[in-house]
Coordinates of C-alpha atoms in Angstrom, one line a residue:
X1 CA 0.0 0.0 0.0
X2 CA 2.8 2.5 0.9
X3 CA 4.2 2.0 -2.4
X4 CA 1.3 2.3 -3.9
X5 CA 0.6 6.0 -2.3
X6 CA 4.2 7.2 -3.2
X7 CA 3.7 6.4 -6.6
X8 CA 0.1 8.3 -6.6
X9 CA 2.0 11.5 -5.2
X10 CA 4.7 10.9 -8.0
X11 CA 2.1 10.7 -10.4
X12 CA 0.5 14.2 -9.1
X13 CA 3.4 15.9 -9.0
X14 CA 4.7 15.3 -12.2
X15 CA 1.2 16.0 -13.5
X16 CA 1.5 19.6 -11.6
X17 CA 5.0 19.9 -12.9
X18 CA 3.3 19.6 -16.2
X19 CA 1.1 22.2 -15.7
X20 CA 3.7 24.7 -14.6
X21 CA 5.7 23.6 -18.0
X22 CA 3.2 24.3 -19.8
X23 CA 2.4 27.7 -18.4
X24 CA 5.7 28.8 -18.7
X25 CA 5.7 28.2 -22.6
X26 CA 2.5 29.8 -23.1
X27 CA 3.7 32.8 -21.4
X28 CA 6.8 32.8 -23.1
X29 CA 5.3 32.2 -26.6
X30 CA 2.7 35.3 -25.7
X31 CA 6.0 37.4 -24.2
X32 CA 7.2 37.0 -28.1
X33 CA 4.1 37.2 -29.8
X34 CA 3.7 40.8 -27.9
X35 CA 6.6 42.1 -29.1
X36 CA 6.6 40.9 -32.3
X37 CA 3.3 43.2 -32.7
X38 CA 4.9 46.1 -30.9
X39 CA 7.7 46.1 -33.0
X40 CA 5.5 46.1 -36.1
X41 CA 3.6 48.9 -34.5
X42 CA 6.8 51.2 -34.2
X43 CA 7.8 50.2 -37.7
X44 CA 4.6 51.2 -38.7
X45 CA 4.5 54.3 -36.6
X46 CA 8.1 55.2 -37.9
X47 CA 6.7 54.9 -41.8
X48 CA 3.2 57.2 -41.4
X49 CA 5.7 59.9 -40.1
X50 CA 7.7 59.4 -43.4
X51 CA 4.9 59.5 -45.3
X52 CA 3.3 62.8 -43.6
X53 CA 6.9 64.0 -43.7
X54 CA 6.8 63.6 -47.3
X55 CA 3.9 64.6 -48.2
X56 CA 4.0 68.2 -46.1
X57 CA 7.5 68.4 -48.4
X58 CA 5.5 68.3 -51.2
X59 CA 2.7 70.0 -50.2
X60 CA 5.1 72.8 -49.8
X61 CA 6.7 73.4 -52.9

């Protein structure tokens, strides 16, 4: 029986170790997808300005 109820704790904890793997992935693979869209947003940030730039240097002459 004793073994029994070590190998039923061994079981749960390496189902909760699981868990926390898992977690940790899904936060790292959000961590990247966040700044793969905030990058993307400054890139497209930084090309509206050249655009407005360019057009107002137009505009003006």
């Amino acid at each position: 029986m004793n073994d029994r109820h070590r190998r039923i704790a061994r079981l749960k904890k390496e189902q909760e170790l699981s868990k926390v793997r898992k977690i940790r992935i899904g936060i790292n693979a959000l961590t990247e997808i966040f700044e793969f869209f905030s990058l993307a947003l400054k890139k497209t940030a930084q090309a509206f300005q050249e655009i407005i730039k360019a057009y107002s240097v137009n505009k003006e002459s």
